[in-house]
Coordinates of C-alpha atoms in Angstrom, one line a residue:
Chain B
M1 CA -82.6 7.5 138.7
T2 CA -82.0 9.7 141.8
L3 CA -84.4 9.2 144.6
T4 CA -85.9 12.2 146.3
P5 CA -85.4 12.3 150.1
T6 CA -89.1 11.5 150.7
L7 CA -89.0 8.5 148.4
R8 CA -85.7 7.3 149.9
R9 CA -87.3 7.5 153.3
W10 CA -90.5 5.7 152.5
W11 CA -89.5 3.1 149.8
P12 CA -88.7 0.3 152.3
A13 CA -92.2 0.7 153.9
A14 CA -93.8 0.8 150.5
A15 CA -92.0 -2.3 149.3
L16 CA -93.0 -4.1 152.4
L17 CA -96.7 -3.1 151.9
L18 CA -96.6 -4.2 148.3
A19 CA -94.9 -7.6 149.2
T20 CA -97.4 -8.2 152.0
T21 CA -100.4 -7.5 149.7
V22 CA -99.0 -9.8 147.0
C23 CA -98.3 -12.6 149.5
F24 CA -101.7 -12.1 151.1
A25 CA -103.5 -12.3 147.8
L26 CA -101.6 -15.5 146.9
G27 CA -103.4 -17.2 149.8
G28 CA -106.5 -17.7 147.5
V29 CA -104.4 -19.1 144.6
L30 CA -101.8 -21.5 145.9
D31 CA -102.3 -25.2 146.5
N32 CA -102.4 -26.7 150.0
G33 CA -98.8 -28.0 150.0
T34 CA -97.3 -24.7 149.0
L35 CA -99.5 -22.9 151.6
D36 CA -98.3 -25.2 154.3
L37 CA -94.7 -24.6 153.3
G38 CA -95.5 -20.8 153.3
V39 CA -96.8 -21.0 156.8
T40 CA -93.6 -22.7 158.0
L41 CA -91.3 -20.2 156.2
L42 CA -93.3 -17.2 157.4
C43 CA -93.2 -18.4 161.0
Y44 CA -89.5 -19.0 160.8
L45 CA -89.1 -15.5 159.4
A46 CA -91.2 -13.9 162.2
I47 CA -89.2 -15.7 164.9
A48 CA -85.8 -15.0 163.3
Q49 CA -86.7 -11.4 162.8
A50 CA -87.9 -11.0 166.4
W51 CA -84.6 -12.5 167.5
N52 CA -82.9 -10.0 165.1
I53 CA -84.6 -7.0 166.7
L54 CA -83.5 -8.2 170.2
A55 CA -80.0 -9.4 169.4
G56 CA -79.0 -7.7 166.1
F57 CA -80.3 -4.2 167.0
G58 CA -80.5 -4.5 170.8
G59 CA -77.4 -6.6 171.5
L60 CA -79.4 -8.9 173.7
V61 CA -78.4 -12.3 172.4
S62 CA -81.3 -14.6 173.4
L63 CA -81.3 -18.4 173.4
G64 CA -84.9 -18.4 174.6
S65 CA -87.1 -18.0 171.5
A66 CA -88.5 -21.4 172.3
A67 CA -90.0 -20.2 175.5
F68 CA -92.0 -17.6 173.7
V69 CA -93.0 -19.9 170.9
A70 CA -94.2 -22.3 173.6
T71 CA -96.0 -19.6 175.6
G72 CA -97.9 -18.3 172.5
G73 CA -98.7 -21.8 171.2
Y74 CA -99.9 -23.1 174.5
A75 CA -101.8 -20.0 175.4
A76 CA -103.8 -20.2 172.1
A77 CA -104.2 -24.0 172.3
L78 CA -105.3 -24.1 176.0
L79 CA -107.8 -21.3 175.4
L80 CA -109.3 -23.1 172.5
V81 CA -109.4 -26.5 174.3
H82 CA -110.5 -25.4 177.8
T83 CA -112.7 -22.4 177.2
G84 CA -114.1 -22.8 173.7
L85 CA -113.3 -19.3 172.7
S86 CA -113.2 -18.5 168.9
W87 CA -109.8 -18.6 167.3
P88 CA -109.3 -14.9 166.7
L89 CA -109.4 -14.4 170.5
A90 CA -107.0 -17.3 171.0
V91 CA -104.6 -15.7 168.5
A92 CA -104.9 -12.4 170.2
A93 CA -104.1 -14.0 173.6
A94 CA -100.9 -15.5 172.4
P95 CA -98.8 -12.2 172.1
V96 CA -100.4 -11.0 175.4
A97 CA -99.3 -14.1 177.2
A98 CA -95.8 -13.9 175.6
M99 CA -95.5 -10.3 176.6
L100 CA -96.6 -11.1 180.1
L101 CA -93.8 -13.7 180.3
A102 CA -91.3 -11.2 178.9
L103 CA -92.4 -8.6 181.4
L104 CA -92.3 -11.0 184.3
L105 CA -88.8 -12.2 183.3
S106 CA -87.4 -8.8 182.3
A107 CA -86.9 -7.8 185.9
A108 CA -84.3 -10.5 186.2
L109 CA -83.2 -10.8 182.6
L110 CA -82.4 -7.2 182.0
R111 CA -80.1 -7.1 185.0
L112 CA -77.9 -9.6 183.2
R113 CA -75.0 -8.5 181.0
G114 CA -73.8 -10.0 177.8
D115 CA -73.4 -13.8 178.0
Y116 CA -75.4 -14.0 181.2
F117 CA -78.4 -12.8 179.4
S118 CA -78.0 -15.6 176.9
I119 CA -77.6 -18.3 179.6
G120 CA -80.6 -16.8 181.5
T121 CA -82.8 -17.1 178.4
L122 CA -81.6 -20.6 177.7
A123 CA -82.4 -21.6 181.3
I124 CA -85.9 -20.1 180.9
A125 CA -86.6 -22.1 177.7
I126 CA -85.5 -25.4 179.3
A127 CA -87.3 -24.6 182.6
L128 CA -90.6 -23.9 180.7
Q129 CA -90.3 -27.1 178.7
A130 CA -89.8 -29.0 181.9
L131 CA -92.7 -27.2 183.6
I132 CA -95.1 -28.0 180.7
R133 CA -94.1 -31.6 180.9
N134 CA -95.2 -31.7 184.5
W135 CA -98.4 -29.7 184.1
D136 CA -101.3 -32.0 183.7
W137 CA -103.8 -29.3 182.8
A138 CA -101.7 -28.5 179.7
G139 CA -101.6 -32.1 178.7
G140 CA -98.2 -33.0 180.3
A141 CA -95.6 -34.7 178.2
S142 CA -98.1 -36.0 175.6
G143 CA -99.4 -32.5 174.8
V144 CA -102.8 -31.1 173.6
T145 CA -104.8 -31.7 170.5
L146 CA -106.6 -28.7 169.1
P147 CA -110.2 -28.9 167.9
V148 CA -109.5 -29.3 164.1
D149 CA -112.8 -27.6 163.0
A150 CA -112.2 -24.6 165.3
V151 CA -108.8 -23.5 163.9
P152 CA -108.1 -21.8 160.6
S153 CA -106.2 -23.9 158.1
G154 CA -105.0 -23.7 154.5
G155 CA -105.4 -20.2 152.9
N156 CA -106.7 -18.6 156.0
L157 CA -103.8 -19.8 158.2
Y158 CA -101.3 -18.8 155.5
Q159 CA -102.8 -15.3 155.4
I160 CA -102.5 -15.0 159.2
A161 CA -98.9 -16.1 158.9
V162 CA -98.3 -13.4 156.2
L163 CA -99.6 -10.7 158.6
V164 CA -97.5 -11.9 161.5
A165 CA -94.3 -12.0 159.3
A166 CA -95.2 -8.5 157.9
L167 CA -95.6 -7.2 161.4
A168 CA -92.1 -8.6 162.3
M169 CA -90.6 -7.0 159.1
A170 CA -92.3 -3.7 159.9
L171 CA -90.9 -3.7 163.4
T172 CA -87.5 -4.5 162.1
L173 CA -87.7 -1.6 159.6
Y174 CA -88.7 0.7 162.5
A175 CA -85.8 -0.6 164.6
R176 CA -83.5 0.1 161.6
H177 CA -84.7 3.6 160.7
S178 CA -86.1 5.2 163.8
A179 CA -84.5 7.3 166.5
F180 CA -85.6 4.6 168.9
G181 CA -83.5 2.1 166.8
L182 CA -80.5 4.4 166.9
R183 CA -80.6 4.7 170.7
L184 CA -81.0 0.9 170.9
A185 CA -77.9 0.4 168.7
A186 CA -76.1 2.9 170.8
I187 CA -76.8 0.8 173.9
R188 CA -75.7 -2.3 172.0
D189 CA -72.4 -0.7 170.9
N190 CA -71.4 1.0 174.1
E191 CA -73.8 0.9 177.0
P192 CA -72.0 3.2 179.4
A193 CA -71.6 5.8 176.7
A194 CA -75.3 5.6 175.7
A195 CA -76.3 5.9 179.3
G196 CA -74.0 8.8 179.7
L197 CA -75.7 10.6 176.9
G198 CA -79.0 10.2 178.6
V199 CA -80.5 7.0 177.0
A200 CA -82.7 5.2 179.4
V201 CA -81.0 1.8 179.0
R202 CA -83.5 -0.5 180.8
R203 CA -86.5 1.1 179.2
H204 CA -85.2 0.8 175.7
Q205 CA -84.2 -2.8 176.2
L206 CA -87.6 -3.6 177.6
A207 CA -89.1 -1.8 174.6
A208 CA -87.2 -4.3 172.4
L209 CA -87.9 -7.4 174.5
L210 CA -91.7 -6.9 174.7
P211 CA -92.5 -6.7 171.0
A212 CA -89.9 -9.4 170.2
G213 CA -91.6 -11.7 172.7
A214 CA -95.1 -10.8 171.3
I215 CA -94.1 -11.6 167.7
T216 CA -92.5 -14.9 168.7
G217 CA -95.7 -15.7 170.7
L218 CA -97.9 -14.8 167.7
A219 CA -95.8 -17.1 165.5
G220 CA -96.2 -19.8 168.2
A221 CA -100.0 -19.6 167.9
V222 CA -99.8 -20.0 164.2
I223 CA -97.4 -22.9 164.6
A224 CA -99.8 -24.5 167.1
F225 CA -102.7 -24.2 164.5
Q226 CA -100.5 -25.7 161.9
F227 CA -99.3 -28.6 164.0
V228 CA -102.8 -29.2 165.5
V229 CA -101.2 -31.6 168.1
I230 CA -98.7 -29.7 170.2
S231 CA -96.4 -31.1 172.9
P232 CA -93.5 -29.9 175.0
D233 CA -91.1 -31.6 172.6
S234 CA -92.5 -29.8 169.5
V235 CA -93.4 -26.2 170.4
A236 CA -91.1 -25.9 173.4
S237 CA -88.1 -27.6 171.7
V238 CA -84.8 -25.7 171.9
S239 CA -84.6 -26.1 168.1
W240 CA -86.8 -23.0 167.8
S241 CA -84.1 -21.0 169.6
L242 CA -81.5 -22.6 167.5
N243 CA -83.2 -21.9 164.2
A244 CA -83.8 -18.3 165.1
V245 CA -80.1 -17.8 165.9
L246 CA -79.0 -19.8 162.9
M247 CA -81.2 -18.1 160.3
A248 CA -80.5 -14.6 161.5
V249 CA -76.7 -15.1 162.0
V250 CA -76.3 -16.8 158.6
G251 CA -78.3 -14.1 156.8
G252 CA -76.7 -11.2 158.7
M253 CA -77.8 -10.0 162.2
G254 CA -78.5 -6.3 162.6
T255 CA -79.8 -6.0 159.0
V256 CA -83.4 -5.9 157.8
L257 CA -83.2 -8.3 154.9
G258 CA -80.5 -10.7 156.3
P259 CA -82.9 -12.9 158.2
L260 CA -85.1 -13.2 155.1
L261 CA -82.2 -14.5 153.2
G262 CA -81.1 -16.7 156.2
V263 CA -84.5 -18.3 156.4
A264 CA -84.4 -19.2 152.7
V265 CA -80.7 -20.4 152.8
V266 CA -81.1 -22.5 156.0
Y267 CA -84.6 -23.9 155.1
Y268 CA -84.0 -24.7 151.4
G269 CA -80.3 -25.4 151.7
L270 CA -80.5 -27.6 154.9
T271 CA -83.7 -28.4 156.6
R272 CA -85.7 -29.5 153.5
E273 CA -82.8 -31.1 151.6
L274 CA -81.8 -33.2 154.6
Q275 CA -85.3 -33.9 156.0
S276 CA -84.7 -37.7 155.8
Q277 CA -81.2 -37.3 157.4
Q278 CA -81.7 -35.5 160.7
T279 CA -78.2 -36.2 162.0
L280 CA -76.4 -35.0 158.9
S281 CA -78.6 -31.9 158.9
L282 CA -77.6 -31.2 162.5
V283 CA -73.9 -31.7 161.7
I284 CA -74.1 -29.2 158.8
E285 CA -76.1 -26.7 160.8
G286 CA -73.5 -26.8 163.6
I287 CA -70.6 -26.4 161.1
L288 CA -72.4 -23.6 159.3
L289 CA -72.9 -21.7 162.5
I290 CA -69.2 -22.0 163.4
A291 CA -68.0 -21.2 159.9
I292 CA -70.2 -18.1 159.7
V293 CA -69.0 -16.6 163.0
R294 CA -65.4 -17.6 162.2
F295 CA -65.1 -16.4 158.6
A296 CA -68.1 -14.1 157.8
P297 CA -69.3 -12.8 161.2
Q298 CA -71.5 -10.2 159.5
G299 CA -73.5 -12.9 157.7
V300 CA -74.2 -13.7 154.0
W301 CA -76.4 -10.6 153.2
P302 CA -73.8 -7.9 153.8
L303 CA -71.3 -10.1 151.8
L304 CA -73.7 -10.3 148.9
C305 CA -74.2 -6.5 149.0
R306 CA -70.5 -5.9 148.9
A307 CA -70.1 -8.3 146.1
T308 CA -72.9 -6.7 144.1
R309 CA -71.4 -3.2 144.7
R310 CA -68.0 -4.4 143.5
L311 CA -69.6 -5.8 140.3
L312 CA -71.8 -2.8 139.6
G313 CA -69.5 -0.1 140.9
P314 CA -66.6 1.6 139.0
R315 CA -63.6 -0.6 138.7
P316 CA -60.4 1.0 139.9
G317 CA -58.0 1.9 137.1
S318 CA -60.6 1.2 134.3
G319 CA -60.7 5.0 133.5
R320 CA -64.3 4.8 132.6
P321 CA -66.9 7.0 134.4
A322 CA -69.2 5.3 136.8
A323 CA -72.0 3.5 135.3
D324 CA -75.6 4.5 135.9
S325 CA -76.1 1.8 138.4
G326 CA -73.1 3.1 140.4
K327 CA -75.1 6.2 141.5
E328 CA -76.2 4.7 144.7
T329 CA -72.6 4.4 145.8
E330 CA -72.0 8.1 145.4
T331 CA -74.7 9.2 147.8
A332 CA -73.3 7.3 150.7
P333 CA -70.7 8.7 153.0
P334 CA -67.1 7.4 152.5
G335 CA -65.8 4.5 154.5
T336 CA -69.2 2.8 154.9
E337 CA -70.7 0.0 152.9
P338 CA -73.3 2.0 151.0
L339 CA -75.4 -0.8 149.5
A340 CA -75.4 -2.8 152.7
V341 CA -76.4 0.3 154.7
D342 CA -79.1 1.4 152.2
L343 CA -80.8 -1.9 151.8
A344 CA -80.1 -3.3 155.3
Chain U
M1 CA -87.8 -36.4 204.9
S2 CA -85.1 -38.8 206.0
L3 CA -81.4 -38.3 206.4
D4 CA -80.9 -40.7 203.4
V5 CA -82.4 -38.0 201.1
L6 CA -80.0 -35.4 202.5
A7 CA -77.0 -37.7 202.1
A8 CA -78.0 -38.6 198.5
G9 CA -78.3 -34.9 197.7
I10 CA -74.9 -34.1 199.2
L11 CA -73.2 -36.9 197.2
A12 CA -75.0 -36.1 193.9
G13 CA -73.9 -32.5 194.5
G14 CA -70.3 -33.7 194.1
L15 CA -71.0 -34.5 190.5
Y16 CA -72.6 -31.1 189.9
A17 CA -69.5 -29.4 191.4
L18 CA -67.2 -31.3 189.1
I19 CA -69.2 -30.2 186.1
G20 CA -69.5 -26.6 187.4
L21 CA -65.7 -26.5 188.1
G22 CA -64.9 -26.8 184.4
I23 CA -67.4 -24.2 183.4
S24 CA -66.2 -21.8 186.1
L25 CA -62.5 -22.4 185.2
V26 CA -63.1 -21.6 181.5
F27 CA -65.2 -18.5 182.3
G28 CA -62.9 -17.2 185.0
V29 CA -59.8 -17.5 182.9
L30 CA -61.0 -17.0 179.3
G31 CA -64.2 -15.1 179.9
L32 CA -65.8 -17.6 177.6
M33 CA -69.3 -19.0 178.2
N34 CA -68.9 -22.5 176.9
L35 CA -72.3 -23.8 175.7
A36 CA -70.7 -27.0 174.6
H37 CA -69.5 -28.0 178.1
G38 CA -72.4 -30.4 178.5
E39 CA -71.2 -32.2 175.4
L40 CA -67.7 -32.4 176.8
V41 CA -69.2 -34.2 179.8
I42 CA -71.3 -36.6 177.7
G43 CA -68.4 -37.0 175.3
G44 CA -66.3 -38.3 178.2
A45 CA -69.1 -40.8 179.0
Y46 CA -69.3 -42.0 175.3
L47 CA -65.5 -42.3 175.0
A48 CA -65.4 -44.4 178.2
S49 CA -68.3 -46.5 176.9
L50 CA -66.0 -47.6 174.1
L51 CA -63.8 -49.2 176.6
V52 CA -66.3 -50.2 179.2
V53 CA -69.2 -51.6 177.1
D54 CA -67.2 -52.9 174.2
A55 CA -64.0 -54.1 175.9
G56 CA -65.3 -54.8 179.4
W57 CA -63.1 -52.4 181.3
D58 CA -64.0 -51.0 184.7
P59 CA -65.3 -47.4 184.3
L60 CA -62.8 -46.2 186.9
A61 CA -59.9 -47.7 184.8
A62 CA -61.3 -46.0 181.7
L63 CA -61.7 -42.6 183.4
P64 CA -58.1 -41.4 183.1
L65 CA -58.1 -42.3 179.4
A66 CA -61.4 -40.6 178.8
M67 CA -60.0 -37.5 180.6
A68 CA -56.8 -37.5 178.5
A69 CA -58.7 -38.1 175.2
M70 CA -61.1 -35.2 175.9
A71 CA -58.2 -32.9 176.8
L72 CA -56.5 -33.8 173.5
I73 CA -59.7 -33.0 171.5
A74 CA -60.3 -29.8 173.4
Y75 CA -56.8 -28.3 173.1
P76 CA -56.8 -27.6 169.3
L77 CA -60.5 -26.6 169.5
Q78 CA -59.7 -23.7 171.8
R79 CA -56.3 -22.8 170.2
Y80 CA -57.4 -22.7 166.6
L81 CA -61.2 -22.0 166.7
L82 CA -62.3 -20.3 169.9
T83 CA -59.3 -18.2 170.9
P84 CA -59.3 -16.2 167.5
L85 CA -63.1 -15.7 168.1
L86 CA -62.5 -14.2 171.5
R87 CA -61.0 -11.1 169.9
G88 CA -64.0 -10.6 167.5
S89 CA -67.5 -9.5 168.3
K90 CA -69.0 -10.1 171.7
S91 CA -71.5 -12.8 170.7
A92 CA -69.3 -14.7 168.3
P93 CA -67.6 -17.2 170.8
L94 CA -71.0 -17.9 172.4
V95 CA -72.7 -18.6 169.1
A96 CA -69.7 -20.8 168.0
T97 CA -69.9 -22.9 171.2
F98 CA -73.6 -23.3 170.5
G99 CA -72.7 -24.6 167.1
L100 CA -70.2 -26.9 168.6
S101 CA -72.7 -28.2 171.0
L102 CA -75.1 -29.1 168.1
L103 CA -72.3 -30.6 166.1
A104 CA -71.3 -32.8 169.0
Q105 CA -74.8 -34.0 169.6
A106 CA -75.2 -35.0 166.0
L107 CA -71.8 -36.8 166.0
F108 CA -72.9 -38.7 169.2
Q109 CA -76.1 -39.7 167.4
A110 CA -74.3 -40.8 164.3
A111 CA -71.7 -42.8 166.2
F112 CA -73.6 -44.2 169.1
G113 CA -77.3 -44.0 168.2
T114 CA -80.1 -42.2 170.1
H115 CA -81.0 -45.0 172.6
P116 CA -79.9 -44.5 176.2
K117 CA -76.6 -45.9 177.2
A118 CA -75.1 -46.6 180.6
L119 CA -71.7 -47.6 181.9
P120 CA -72.1 -51.0 183.7
A121 CA -70.1 -51.5 186.9
S122 CA -70.4 -53.7 189.9
Y123 CA -70.9 -50.7 192.1
A124 CA -73.5 -49.0 189.9
D125 CA -76.6 -50.1 191.7
T126 CA -75.3 -51.4 195.1
G127 CA -75.9 -49.5 198.3
L128 CA -73.6 -48.7 201.1
S129 CA -74.0 -47.7 204.7
V130 CA -72.3 -44.5 205.8
L131 CA -72.8 -43.3 209.4
G132 CA -76.1 -45.3 209.4
M133 CA -77.4 -43.7 206.2
R134 CA -78.1 -45.8 203.0
V135 CA -76.5 -44.3 199.9
Q136 CA -75.6 -45.5 196.4
T137 CA -71.9 -46.7 196.2
V138 CA -71.3 -45.0 192.9
Y139 CA -72.1 -41.6 194.4
V140 CA -69.7 -42.1 197.3
I141 CA -67.0 -42.9 194.8
A142 CA -67.9 -39.9 192.7
F143 CA -67.9 -37.6 195.7
G144 CA -64.4 -38.9 196.7
L145 CA -63.1 -38.4 193.2
T146 CA -64.6 -34.9 193.0
I147 CA -62.8 -33.9 196.2
V148 CA -59.5 -35.2 194.8
L149 CA -60.0 -33.5 191.5
C150 CA -61.0 -30.2 193.1
A151 CA -58.0 -30.3 195.4
A152 CA -55.7 -31.1 192.5
T153 CA -57.1 -28.2 190.5
H154 CA -56.7 -25.9 193.5
L155 CA -53.1 -27.0 194.0
V156 CA -52.2 -26.7 190.3
L157 CA -53.6 -23.2 190.2
T158 CA -51.9 -22.0 193.4
R159 CA -48.7 -23.9 193.7
T160 CA -47.2 -24.5 190.2
R161 CA -45.6 -22.3 187.6
A162 CA -48.3 -23.2 185.1
G163 CA -50.9 -22.2 187.6
S164 CA -49.3 -18.8 188.1
A165 CA -49.3 -18.3 184.3
V166 CA -53.1 -19.2 184.3
R167 CA -53.8 -16.7 187.1
A168 CA -51.7 -14.1 185.4
A169 CA -53.5 -14.6 182.0
S170 CA -56.8 -14.4 183.8
A171 CA -56.0 -11.2 185.7
D172 CA -54.6 -9.3 182.8
P173 CA -53.9 -11.1 179.5
D174 CA -52.1 -8.1 177.9
T175 CA -49.6 -7.6 180.7
A176 CA -49.2 -11.4 180.9
A177 CA -48.3 -11.5 177.2
V178 CA -45.8 -8.6 177.7
L179 CA -44.1 -10.6 180.5
G180 CA -43.5 -13.5 178.1
I181 CA -46.5 -15.7 178.9
D182 CA -48.0 -17.4 175.8
V183 CA -51.6 -16.5 176.6
N184 CA -53.0 -18.5 173.7
R185 CA -51.3 -21.6 175.0
V186 CA -52.5 -20.9 178.5
Y187 CA -56.1 -20.5 177.2
A188 CA -55.9 -23.8 175.3
M189 CA -54.4 -25.6 178.3
T190 CA -57.1 -24.2 180.6
F191 CA -59.8 -25.3 178.2
A192 CA -58.2 -28.8 177.9
G193 CA -58.1 -29.0 181.7
A194 CA -61.7 -28.1 181.9
A195 CA -62.5 -30.7 179.3
A196 CA -60.7 -33.4 181.3
L197 CA -62.7 -32.4 184.4
A198 CA -65.8 -32.6 182.3
A199 CA -64.9 -36.0 181.0
A200 CA -64.4 -37.3 184.6
G201 CA -67.8 -36.0 185.5
G202 CA -69.2 -37.6 182.4
V203 CA -67.8 -41.1 183.2
L204 CA -69.2 -40.9 186.8
T205 CA -72.6 -39.6 185.5
G206 CA -72.6 -42.5 183.0
V207 CA -72.2 -45.0 185.8
A208 CA -74.9 -43.4 188.0
Q209 CA -77.5 -42.9 185.3
S210 CA -78.1 -43.6 181.6
F211 CA -77.3 -40.9 179.0
T212 CA -78.3 -40.0 175.5
P213 CA -76.8 -37.6 172.9
N214 CA -79.1 -34.9 174.3
S215 CA -78.2 -35.3 177.9
G216 CA -75.7 -32.5 177.8
L217 CA -78.0 -29.6 178.0
P218 CA -79.5 -30.2 181.5
L219 CA -75.9 -30.9 182.7
L220 CA -74.7 -27.6 181.2
L221 CA -77.5 -25.7 183.0
T222 CA -76.7 -27.5 186.3
G223 CA -73.1 -26.5 185.8
F224 CA -74.1 -22.9 185.2
A225 CA -76.3 -22.9 188.3
V226 CA -73.3 -24.1 190.3
M227 CA -71.2 -21.3 188.9
A228 CA -74.0 -18.8 189.6
L229 CA -74.2 -19.9 193.2
A230 CA -70.5 -20.0 193.7
G231 CA -69.3 -17.0 191.9
I232 CA -66.0 -17.1 189.9
G233 CA -62.7 -17.8 191.4
S234 CA -62.9 -20.2 194.3
V235 CA -62.6 -24.0 193.9
G236 CA -64.0 -24.5 197.4
G237 CA -67.0 -22.3 196.6
V238 CA -67.8 -24.4 193.6
L239 CA -67.8 -27.6 195.7
M240 CA -70.1 -26.0 198.3
A241 CA -72.5 -24.7 195.6
G242 CA -72.6 -28.1 194.0
V243 CA -73.5 -29.7 197.3
A244 CA -76.2 -27.1 198.0
L245 CA -77.7 -27.6 194.6
G246 CA -77.7 -31.4 195.1
V247 CA -79.4 -31.1 198.4
L248 CA -82.0 -28.7 197.0
Q249 CA -82.7 -31.1 194.2
S250 CA -82.9 -34.2 196.4
V251 CA -85.2 -32.5 198.9
S252 CA -87.6 -31.2 196.1
V253 CA -87.8 -34.6 194.5
G254 CA -88.7 -36.0 197.9
L255 CA -91.4 -33.3 198.3
F256 CA -92.9 -33.0 194.8
G257 CA -91.8 -36.1 192.9
G258 CA -89.2 -37.0 190.3
G259 CA -90.5 -34.9 187.4
W260 CA -89.6 -31.6 189.2
R261 CA -85.9 -32.3 189.8
D262 CA -84.7 -30.2 186.9
V263 CA -87.4 -27.5 187.2
V264 CA -86.2 -26.7 190.7
V265 CA -82.6 -26.4 189.7
Y266 CA -83.4 -24.0 186.8
L267 CA -85.7 -21.9 188.9
A268 CA -83.1 -21.7 191.7
F269 CA -80.5 -20.7 189.0
F270 CA -82.8 -18.0 187.7
L271 CA -83.6 -16.7 191.1
V272 CA -79.9 -16.4 192.0
L273 CA -79.4 -14.5 188.7
A274 CA -82.3 -12.2 189.5
V275 CA -81.4 -11.4 193.0
R276 CA -77.6 -10.9 192.8
P277 CA -76.2 -11.0 189.3
Q278 CA -73.3 -8.6 189.9
G279 CA -72.3 -9.9 193.3
L280 CA -72.3 -13.5 192.4
F281 CA -70.7 -13.0 189.1
R282 CA -68.0 -10.6 189.9
K283 CA -64.9 -11.7 188.0
A284 CA -62.1 -12.4 190.4
H285 CA -58.7 -14.1 190.0
A286 CA -59.0 -17.8 189.4
G287 CA -57.4 -19.9 192.1

């Protein structure tokens, strides 16, 4: 089957729409345990994908996801507890607060190059955690308890999580396929050259930082609703930054579907299997991160794509014409990794 | 605000300088942001605790052994894991050291448990009068040792053949390699040296206060703050930046209370980054 240009262009969006609809509809069917698991996975996906937009496409390797999770979570929680607003307004406030934080910090952060950006974001995450600990109005070190009847739970919370994750996926698709995304990647690959060609570097980086922060903040609000009791050690923990990096890097940073795979691999392969053994889990996560950057720096998803292509594509020397499934390879320019590029 | 507070800040700053010196050395020579430096510090403290807590040694006697042990652990880590990564993608070494940091924290937990540990010594809690100011003895010792180690680092970098090789590899690794310098070995030696400095800082930190497997991260950020203030390439600058940070912290604790000691350091760090990132971070020759 050969895809027409229009179809080729729009099928990722159509697939996302379909997947979102199916996942959303499942909210009325699944049992509570599965829904809770779904919320966890979808929040991880949103945070990893936000990190991916910033680091994978924008080249800004952040270690500060936790700061935005905490800002979103605390913004929603404090509004509910102190003002008695309804939860939709609290959810809406989370990305606004996270974006304000991003905007506030961007003046300093976007002046930093390369590794300095990473250290700066790490410092912000730690500073914010320490600030919340000392902030009595926000519950200090012991945290805040959300009013249980005022927050959505079960199927409703799951459906919110589906929408948040879908938004993250949609933005990643946009970053992958739009002219904006190309300019962003140009800055990532060679900033002076991109600037020389007239790309407004700061403005593009800010345009990646703000939505990434907003999505992470939204996920933070969902996480706060799921946890009900939030504290600096839960929503502001550095482990949120770690998981974002780990999941996206393991799956494949700079690809659309890599983080999806990364969330599944890391969560099912590690976090859940080793829930009773926190230490061992941390050991394996550390080793995995090192092994991936050492031996498969592109991540698992591009590797899988290449393996699939080799299996499906024509074998050298076999003399047989390409099989039907090999068609996709032919349309791609030589020297690239067609499947990885098409799907990624 | 009494002079005691000021003195305590200056002395505590010595420890920060020691931790910042290793970070600054690794970044200046290798261009590597080592996110596992805090774990090198805490690792030194845990290694010393084997001798101090279990065998009853004095922490100062255990200090050289801890330094040597950390250097031996660090050398192959740089040679066979991190150096190959330096030639790969830009974010790979950073992510790898992040992984190392997690791995080390988990290993500390498995080997030593999560409860706080400290290195007991006769001088851990006693006071001392210096020029009429009351200070903790351990900080005086730590400050003296920091000066010695900073001076030794400076002399090794400027007066020895090995130091010349390090400075050459820092200035231009390709040319240095052409001239017959084994750059990979120089990198590994530098990293091992930084690890030894970190271990020394760890032992002294362990005497002054208790530590847990997760204590490395705040120390890492303090070290980065020192480097941000000092810029790259001057041992004396690192010492002054450490002292400045110690005084800032000590004064803010005196003004706002103990909970704010770390917040102030992180905010100062961030402000320095915001105001003069290029100027403070311009890469110069180490030494």
